[in-house]
């Protein structure tokens, strides 16, 4: 039986978290003179003089209504990136522990590992961009505390086989983190359904992609209450600012906009594939379950440069493991995609 406490760092087990004014008094009152805030208000149209709810309970309630996950199983971070960093700080002893990542994948896992002085062991995806389950397990040791799985994967765009993911959750002797930043675009369903079964699972989602709120910096982690409690203990007390909490709440009332944008993105992606396929400079378009395409082209450096000259920025992934010759292209609006297509047609190859 998996025991979270057995892999939490000792200093975190013993940590006495910061207790804020808002933590210590939770009842109703009319005069708040406990937090040294500015009692006269703010010099802005909205009032921001009061510290925000450290546990964002109103916002979590609205997320519960959409996701069906209880508030006690939700952590909110200043972007998913904060959740990733906090998991390192809870579970990985600097200089001793390690994590497993599966390149080509999202760059933040390794950066966060480096910042925390934790080794990132790389077990590449297979040439068809699937998890190499056996190699992952063979490369794990008693110090392997986190396994990062990104599905749909960035930059390849594909969803990873769910049976492989579940097997790894069962067999890996640490926390399995499944990053579902692109799940709203995917045909494959979310892994949040596994949460009731597995206590060593963390699922990350974000408001940065399908929700269209990258600038607000708001990420979600779903996990067992034990893991969520440690994340709350370690996070900065007021990590989600009041403006973000307010704006995310209003976004959650506008789910129709989000669903329409998802549908439009997916149909534009299909149209973009058709246009790209007809071009001589395009060698391969990898199947995508996300809002971007990984495209292998004849001369990536030249094509990237010519697009930049035309004011069009895509992501050059030519130097990334298993992505040689590839550009990563975000699906744009019909107008943006048209500009891209026209520019590519003018590049003579
Ligand atoms: C974009 C992206 C995120 C989002 O990170 P935020 O910090 O929430 O903006 C997370 N994971 C992956 C794989 C991404 O591509």
Tab-separated table of C-alpha atoms and ligand atoms in Angstrom:
chain	number	residue	atom	x	y	z
A	1	UNK	CA	0.000	0.000	0.000
A	2	UNK	CA	1.416	3.378	-1.072
A	3	UNK	CA	2.165	5.712	1.830
A	4	UNK	CA	2.678	9.343	0.827
A	5	UNK	CA	4.404	10.203	4.109
A	6	UNK	CA	7.151	7.671	3.392
A	7	UNK	CA	8.409	9.797	0.470
A	8	UNK	CA	7.821	13.324	1.802
A	9	UNK	CA	11.069	15.124	2.751
A	10	UNK	CA	11.613	15.177	6.525
A	11	UNK	CA	11.817	18.977	6.693
A	12	UNK	CA	8.419	19.205	4.974
A	13	UNK	CA	6.880	16.562	7.266
A	14	UNK	CA	8.009	18.710	10.211
A	15	UNK	CA	7.258	22.080	8.620
A	16	UNK	CA	5.096	24.468	10.587
A	17	UNK	CA	3.443	26.471	7.776
A	18	UNK	CA	3.151	30.264	7.825
A	19	UNK	CA	-0.061	31.262	9.519
A	20	UNK	CA	-1.540	34.391	7.976
A	21	UNK	CA	-4.010	36.839	9.502
A	22	UNK	CA	-6.635	35.395	7.162
A	23	UNK	CA	-5.901	31.865	8.415
A	24	UNK	CA	-6.167	32.768	12.073
A	25	UNK	CA	-9.510	34.562	11.944
A	26	UNK	CA	-12.155	32.996	9.692
A	27	UNK	CA	-15.459	34.246	11.183
A	28	UNK	CA	-17.597	37.244	10.253
A	29	UNK	CA	-16.555	40.692	11.418
A	30	UNK	CA	-16.978	44.266	10.273
A	31	UNK	CA	-13.684	45.835	11.295
A	32	UNK	CA	-10.510	44.208	10.002
A	33	UNK	CA	-7.402	45.663	11.644
A	34	UNK	CA	-5.402	42.442	11.743
A	35	UNK	CA	-3.301	42.387	8.552
A	36	UNK	CA	-1.767	45.873	8.232
A	37	UNK	CA	-3.626	46.396	4.953
A	38	UNK	CA	-4.467	49.877	3.746
A	39	UNK	CA	-7.781	50.604	5.491
A	40	UNK	CA	-8.515	53.439	3.036
A	41	UNK	CA	-8.766	51.257	-0.093
A	42	UNK	CA	-6.815	51.122	-3.372
A	43	UNK	CA	-5.961	53.725	-6.033
A	44	UNK	CA	-7.692	51.589	-8.699
A	45	UNK	CA	-11.270	51.189	-9.949
A	46	UNK	CA	-11.579	47.844	-8.157
A	47	UNK	CA	-10.600	47.503	-4.493
A	48	UNK	CA	-7.559	45.292	-3.980
A	49	UNK	CA	-6.512	46.435	-0.515
A	50	UNK	CA	-7.441	43.165	1.247
A	51	UNK	CA	-5.283	40.040	1.058
A	52	UNK	CA	-6.992	37.294	-0.992
A	53	UNK	CA	-8.324	33.971	0.330
A	54	UNK	CA	-5.174	31.784	0.704
A	55	UNK	CA	-7.167	28.639	-0.184
A	56	UNK	CA	-9.310	30.206	-2.949
A	57	UNK	CA	-12.418	28.368	-1.749
A	58	UNK	CA	-14.972	30.227	-3.911
A	59	UNK	CA	-12.925	29.570	-7.023
A	60	UNK	CA	-12.425	25.907	-6.095
A	61	UNK	CA	-16.183	25.512	-5.587
A	62	UNK	CA	-16.754	26.762	-9.138
A	63	UNK	CA	-14.085	24.337	-10.434
A	64	UNK	CA	-15.747	21.491	-8.493
A	65	UNK	CA	-19.013	22.266	-10.280
A	66	UNK	CA	-17.351	21.781	-13.658
A	67	UNK	CA	-14.841	18.998	-12.938
A	68	UNK	CA	-16.728	17.037	-10.286
A	69	UNK	CA	-13.644	16.980	-8.073
A	70	UNK	CA	-14.061	18.026	-4.405
A	71	UNK	CA	-12.307	21.243	-3.323
A	72	UNK	CA	-10.118	19.288	-0.889
A	73	UNK	CA	-8.613	17.481	-3.888
A	74	UNK	CA	-7.774	20.685	-5.756
A	75	UNK	CA	-4.621	22.808	-5.492
A	76	UNK	CA	-4.371	26.103	-7.381
A	77	UNK	CA	-0.982	27.431	-8.419
A	78	UNK	CA	0.484	30.533	-10.026
A	79	UNK	CA	0.469	28.573	-13.282
A	80	UNK	CA	1.023	24.792	-13.463
A	81	UNK	CA	4.675	25.726	-13.264
A	82	UNK	CA	4.250	26.604	-9.585
A	83	UNK	CA	2.594	23.236	-8.892
A	84	UNK	CA	5.530	21.481	-10.593
A	85	UNK	CA	8.087	23.365	-8.482
A	86	UNK	CA	6.153	22.699	-5.270
A	87	UNK	CA	6.079	18.941	-5.986
A	88	UNK	CA	9.886	19.011	-6.253
A	89	UNK	CA	10.134	20.825	-2.944
A	90	UNK	CA	7.818	18.383	-1.158
A	91	UNK	CA	9.270	15.123	-2.438
A	92	UNK	CA	12.823	15.588	-3.750
A	93	UNK	CA	15.839	15.928	-1.464
A	94	UNK	CA	18.327	18.159	-3.353
A	95	UNK	CA	21.498	16.333	-4.375
A	96	UNK	CA	20.034	12.945	-3.463
A	97	UNK	CA	16.712	12.253	-5.150
A	98	UNK	CA	15.892	12.147	-8.848
A	99	UNK	CA	12.902	12.364	-11.167
A	100	UNK	CA	12.096	10.652	-14.461
A	101	UNK	CA	11.185	12.652	-17.538
A	102	UNK	CA	10.343	11.334	-21.001
A	103	UNK	CA	11.801	13.493	-23.813
A	104	UNK	CA	10.797	14.988	-26.106
A	105	UNK	CA	8.553	16.757	-23.611
A	106	UNK	CA	7.735	20.024	-21.842
A	107	UNK	CA	10.954	21.811	-20.835
A	108	UNK	CA	9.822	23.010	-17.399
A	109	UNK	CA	10.223	19.601	-15.705
A	110	UNK	CA	13.963	19.611	-16.307
A	111	UNK	CA	14.379	23.321	-15.498
A	112	UNK	CA	12.517	22.836	-12.227
A	113	UNK	CA	14.720	19.796	-11.488
A	114	UNK	CA	17.858	21.862	-12.148
A	115	UNK	CA	16.660	24.746	-9.959
A	116	UNK	CA	16.035	22.296	-7.122
A	117	UNK	CA	19.358	20.464	-7.659
A	118	UNK	CA	17.513	17.223	-8.423
A	119	UNK	CA	18.746	14.920	-11.191
A	120	UNK	CA	16.376	14.492	-14.142
A	121	UNK	CA	16.762	10.969	-15.554
A	122	UNK	CA	15.746	10.883	-19.189
A	123	UNK	CA	13.914	7.917	-20.655
A	124	UNK	CA	13.046	8.882	-24.217
A	125	UNK	CA	9.668	8.208	-25.734
A	126	UNK	CA	9.721	5.495	-28.397
A	127	UNK	CA	10.155	6.593	-32.053
A	128	UNK	CA	6.345	6.641	-32.316
A	129	UNK	CA	6.257	8.986	-29.296
A	130	UNK	CA	4.816	6.447	-26.832
A	131	UNK	CA	5.971	5.714	-23.274
A	132	UNK	CA	8.718	3.109	-22.940
A	133	UNK	CA	7.142	1.564	-19.833
A	134	UNK	CA	9.794	-1.077	-19.259
A	135	UNK	CA	12.717	1.354	-19.631
A	136	UNK	CA	11.045	3.819	-17.264
A	137	UNK	CA	10.677	1.143	-14.578
A	138	UNK	CA	14.215	-0.186	-15.161
A	139	UNK	CA	15.663	3.317	-14.791
A	140	UNK	CA	13.754	4.081	-11.593
A	141	UNK	CA	15.415	3.526	-8.222
A	142	UNK	CA	14.550	4.170	-4.568
A	143	UNK	CA	15.421	7.839	-5.067
A	144	UNK	CA	13.089	8.324	-8.056
A	145	UNK	CA	10.360	10.402	-6.443
A	146	UNK	CA	8.477	11.895	-9.396
A	147	UNK	CA	7.618	10.614	-12.864
A	148	UNK	CA	6.437	13.289	-15.310
A	149	UNK	CA	4.047	12.215	-18.068
A	150	UNK	CA	2.696	14.853	-20.433
A	151	UNK	CA	-0.467	13.792	-22.282
A	152	UNK	CA	-1.285	15.153	-24.805
A	153	UNK	CA	2.463	15.612	-25.038
A	154	UNK	CA	4.189	18.881	-25.842
A	155	UNK	CA	5.847	19.178	-28.425
A	156	UNK	CA	4.721	15.970	-30.177
A	157	UNK	CA	0.972	16.618	-29.820
A	158	UNK	CA	-0.136	13.014	-29.290
A	159	UNK	CA	-1.945	11.544	-26.303
A	160	UNK	CA	-0.013	8.714	-24.655
A	161	UNK	CA	-1.626	5.269	-24.351
A	162	UNK	CA	-3.821	5.295	-21.261
A	163	UNK	CA	-3.030	1.631	-20.467
A	164	UNK	CA	0.690	2.546	-20.327
A	165	UNK	CA	-0.072	5.484	-18.040
A	166	UNK	CA	-2.167	3.335	-15.689
A	167	UNK	CA	0.479	0.610	-15.579
A	168	UNK	CA	3.088	3.197	-14.600
A	169	UNK	CA	0.852	4.606	-11.864
A	170	UNK	CA	0.559	1.054	-10.508
A	171	UNK	CA	4.241	0.132	-10.801
A	172	UNK	CA	6.160	3.371	-10.127
A	173	UNK	CA	7.200	3.708	-6.482
A	174	UNK	CA	6.725	7.453	-6.307
A	175	UNK	CA	4.376	10.184	-7.474
A	176	UNK	CA	3.186	10.063	-11.084
A	177	UNK	CA	2.474	13.568	-12.397
A	178	UNK	CA	0.264	13.658	-15.485
A	179	UNK	CA	0.357	17.039	-17.187
A	180	UNK	CA	-2.903	17.536	-19.069
A	181	UNK	CA	-2.388	21.130	-20.225
A	182	UNK	CA	-3.971	20.254	-23.601
A	183	UNK	CA	-6.665	17.825	-22.410
A	184	UNK	CA	-9.564	20.060	-23.525
A	185	UNK	CA	-8.533	19.518	-27.153
A	186	UNK	CA	-8.023	15.757	-26.834
A	187	UNK	CA	-10.149	12.904	-28.101
A	188	UNK	CA	-8.673	10.755	-25.316
A	189	UNK	CA	-10.296	11.304	-21.926
A	190	UNK	CA	-8.598	12.798	-18.852
A	191	UNK	CA	-6.811	10.718	-16.224
A	192	UNK	CA	-8.727	12.454	-13.410
A	193	UNK	CA	-10.893	9.330	-13.306
A	194	UNK	CA	-7.863	7.436	-11.894
A	195	UNK	CA	-7.710	9.741	-8.854
A	196	UNK	CA	-10.218	7.785	-6.776
A	197	UNK	CA	-8.147	4.641	-7.280
A	198	UNK	CA	-4.529	5.785	-6.961
A	199	UNK	CA	-3.073	7.848	-4.068
A	200	UNK	CA	0.261	8.456	-5.876
A	201	UNK	CA	-1.263	10.392	-8.776
A	202	UNK	CA	-1.211	14.130	-9.480
A	203	UNK	CA	-3.072	15.462	-12.542
A	204	UNK	CA	-2.149	18.951	-13.736
A	205	UNK	CA	-4.451	21.120	-15.811
A	206	UNK	CA	-4.266	24.833	-16.602
A	207	UNK	CA	-6.242	27.945	-17.494
A	208	UNK	CA	-3.460	28.921	-19.926
A	209	UNK	CA	-4.566	27.054	-23.043
A	210	UNK	CA	-8.224	26.214	-23.819
A	211	UNK	CA	-9.430	28.700	-21.186
A	212	UNK	CA	-7.499	31.486	-22.895
A	213	UNK	CA	-6.095	32.962	-19.663
A	214	UNK	CA	-2.325	32.431	-19.922
A	215	UNK	CA	-1.646	35.962	-18.647
A	216	UNK	CA	-3.506	35.348	-15.365
A	217	UNK	CA	-1.157	32.503	-14.349
A	218	UNK	CA	-3.560	29.914	-12.952
A	219	UNK	CA	-2.883	26.181	-12.883
A	220	UNK	CA	-4.746	23.317	-11.216
A	221	UNK	CA	-3.439	20.172	-9.557
A	222	UNK	CA	-5.822	17.345	-8.668
A	223	UNK	CA	-4.665	14.710	-6.170
A	224	UNK	CA	-5.406	12.872	-2.927
A	225	UNK	CA	-6.149	15.132	0.056
A	226	UNK	CA	-2.808	14.153	1.626
A	227	UNK	CA	-0.808	15.422	-1.354
A	228	UNK	CA	-2.992	18.550	-1.664
A	229	UNK	CA	-2.485	19.296	2.048
A	230	UNK	CA	1.314	19.184	1.610
A	231	UNK	CA	1.089	21.410	-1.468
A	232	UNK	CA	-0.931	23.970	0.512
A	233	UNK	CA	1.552	23.773	3.367
A	234	UNK	CA	4.506	24.557	1.086
A	235	UNK	CA	2.979	27.175	-1.253
A	236	UNK	CA	3.390	30.931	-0.683
A	237	UNK	CA	0.366	31.957	1.453
A	238	UNK	CA	-1.288	34.246	-1.136
A	239	UNK	CA	-0.103	32.580	-4.340
A	240	UNK	CA	-3.276	33.350	-6.345
A	241	UNK	CA	-3.951	37.075	-6.436
A	242	UNK	CA	-7.443	38.552	-6.056
A	243	UNK	CA	-7.667	39.831	-9.650
A	244	UNK	CA	-6.921	36.326	-10.944
A	245	UNK	CA	-9.457	34.754	-8.570
A	246	UNK	CA	-12.164	37.229	-9.687
A	247	UNK	CA	-11.437	36.876	-13.393
A	248	UNK	CA	-11.210	33.074	-13.261
A	249	UNK	CA	-14.592	32.981	-11.504
A	250	UNK	CA	-16.174	35.008	-14.283
A	251	UNK	CA	-14.466	32.827	-16.911
A	252	UNK	CA	-15.977	29.718	-15.306
A	253	UNK	CA	-19.425	31.239	-15.902
A	254	UNK	CA	-18.585	31.567	-19.578
A	255	UNK	CA	-17.914	27.941	-20.417
A	256	UNK	CA	-19.819	28.222	-23.701
A	257	UNK	CA	-17.154	30.597	-25.024
A	258	UNK	CA	-14.499	28.044	-24.115
A	259	UNK	CA	-16.321	25.137	-25.731
A	260	UNK	CA	-16.898	27.159	-28.921
A	261	UNK	CA	-13.204	28.125	-29.054
A	262	UNK	CA	-12.177	24.471	-28.577
A	263	UNK	CA	-14.441	23.371	-31.442
A	264	UNK	CA	-13.138	26.131	-33.678
A	265	UNK	CA	-9.504	25.350	-32.826
A	266	UNK	CA	-9.993	21.674	-33.651
A	267	UNK	CA	-11.684	22.364	-36.994
A	268	UNK	CA	-9.035	24.956	-37.894
A	269	UNK	CA	-6.363	22.396	-36.987
A	270	UNK	CA	-7.899	19.927	-39.420
A	271	UNK	CA	-8.006	22.599	-42.147
A	272	UNK	CA	-4.373	23.521	-41.437
A	273	UNK	CA	-3.326	19.860	-41.793
A	274	UNK	CA	-5.004	19.683	-45.204
A	275	UNK	CA	-3.264	22.832	-46.435
A	276	UNK	CA	0.130	21.776	-45.087
A	277	UNK	CA	-0.129	18.278	-46.552
A	278	UNK	CA	-0.362	19.770	-50.037
A	279	UNK	CA	2.995	21.533	-49.689
A	280	UNK	CA	6.221	20.065	-51.116
A	281	UNK	CA	8.273	21.428	-48.166
A	282	UNK	CA	6.174	19.478	-45.645
A	283	UNK	CA	7.534	15.969	-45.082
A	284	UNK	CA	5.328	14.802	-42.228
A	285	UNK	CA	2.598	16.072	-39.933
A	286	UNK	CA	2.356	14.152	-36.681
A	287	UNK	CA	-1.142	13.308	-35.384
A	288	UNK	CA	-2.224	15.910	-32.838
A	289	UNK	CA	-4.604	15.733	-29.890
A	290	UNK	CA	-3.728	19.337	-28.980
A	291	UNK	CA	-3.961	22.906	-30.334
A	292	UNK	CA	-0.653	22.669	-32.202
A	293	UNK	CA	0.979	20.572	-34.901
A	294	UNK	CA	4.453	19.073	-34.996
A	295	UNK	CA	5.510	19.342	-38.614
A	296	UNK	CA	8.616	17.839	-40.195
A	297	UNK	CA	9.877	20.050	-42.996
A	298	UNK	CA	12.587	19.882	-45.622
A	299	UNK	CA	14.803	22.678	-44.281
A	300	UNK	CA	13.640	23.772	-40.808
A	301	UNK	CA	16.299	26.437	-40.228
A	302	UNK	CA	15.630	28.145	-43.539
A	303	UNK	CA	11.852	27.920	-43.217
A	304	UNK	CA	11.889	29.144	-39.607
A	305	UNK	CA	14.080	32.092	-40.629
A	306	UNK	CA	11.909	33.049	-43.590
A	307	UNK	CA	8.767	32.916	-41.459
A	308	UNK	CA	10.424	35.167	-38.875
A	309	UNK	CA	11.367	37.588	-41.665
A	310	UNK	CA	7.684	37.689	-42.558
A	311	UNK	CA	6.725	38.435	-38.950
A	312	UNK	CA	5.423	34.916	-38.264
A	313	UNK	CA	6.815	33.097	-35.241
A	314	UNK	CA	6.558	29.323	-34.877
A	315	UNK	CA	8.618	27.156	-32.520
A	316	UNK	CA	11.766	25.601	-33.931
A	317	UNK	CA	12.067	22.095	-32.424
A	318	UNK	CA	14.794	20.983	-34.831
A	319	UNK	CA	17.345	20.542	-32.020
A	320	UNK	CA	15.056	18.539	-29.724
A	321	UNK	CA	15.465	14.768	-29.244
A	322	UNK	CA	13.380	12.806	-31.798
A	323	UNK	CA	12.098	16.059	-33.332
A	324	UNK	CA	14.873	16.611	-35.872
A	325	UNK	CA	13.607	18.690	-38.796
A	326	UNK	CA	10.465	19.744	-36.951
A	327	UNK	CA	8.636	22.978	-36.336
A	328	UNK	CA	5.851	23.248	-33.776
A	329	UNK	CA	2.987	25.352	-35.053
A	330	UNK	CA	0.159	26.595	-32.843
A	331	UNK	CA	-3.262	26.514	-34.517
A	332	UNK	CA	-4.308	30.125	-35.061
A	333	UNK	CA	-7.470	31.891	-36.142
A	334	UNK	CA	-8.564	31.304	-39.774
A	335	UNK	CA	-6.936	34.618	-40.693
A	336	UNK	CA	-3.639	33.834	-38.928
A	337	UNK	CA	-3.507	30.362	-40.489
A	338	UNK	CA	-4.117	31.867	-43.933
A	339	UNK	CA	-1.165	34.235	-43.442
A	340	UNK	CA	1.020	31.281	-42.412
A	341	UNK	CA	-0.061	29.169	-45.395
A	342	UNK	CA	0.556	32.005	-47.838
A	343	UNK	CA	4.011	32.649	-46.370
A	344	UNK	CA	4.927	28.952	-46.589
A	345	UNK	CA	3.726	28.758	-50.182
A	346	UNK	CA	6.083	31.590	-51.056
A	347	UNK	CA	9.119	29.752	-49.674
A	348	UNK	CA	10.588	27.943	-52.608
A	349	UNK	CA	11.755	24.403	-51.805
B	1	LIG	C1	1.511	25.399	-21.698
B	1	LIG	C2	1.817	24.251	-20.823
B	1	LIG	C3	1.562	24.311	-19.451
B	1	LIG	C4	0.977	25.532	-18.840
B	1	LIG	O1	1.723	26.020	-17.810
B	1	LIG	P1	1.138	27.247	-16.975
B	1	LIG	O2	2.215	27.507	-15.992
B	1	LIG	O3	-0.132	26.745	-16.335
B	1	LIG	O4	0.881	28.363	-17.922
B	1	LIG	C5	1.829	23.201	-18.681
B	1	LIG	N1	2.305	22.072	-19.227
B	1	LIG	C6	2.542	21.980	-20.549
B	1	LIG	C7	3.018	20.713	-21.111
B	1	LIG	C8	2.315	23.068	-21.384
B	1	LIG	O5	2.594	22.961	-22.691
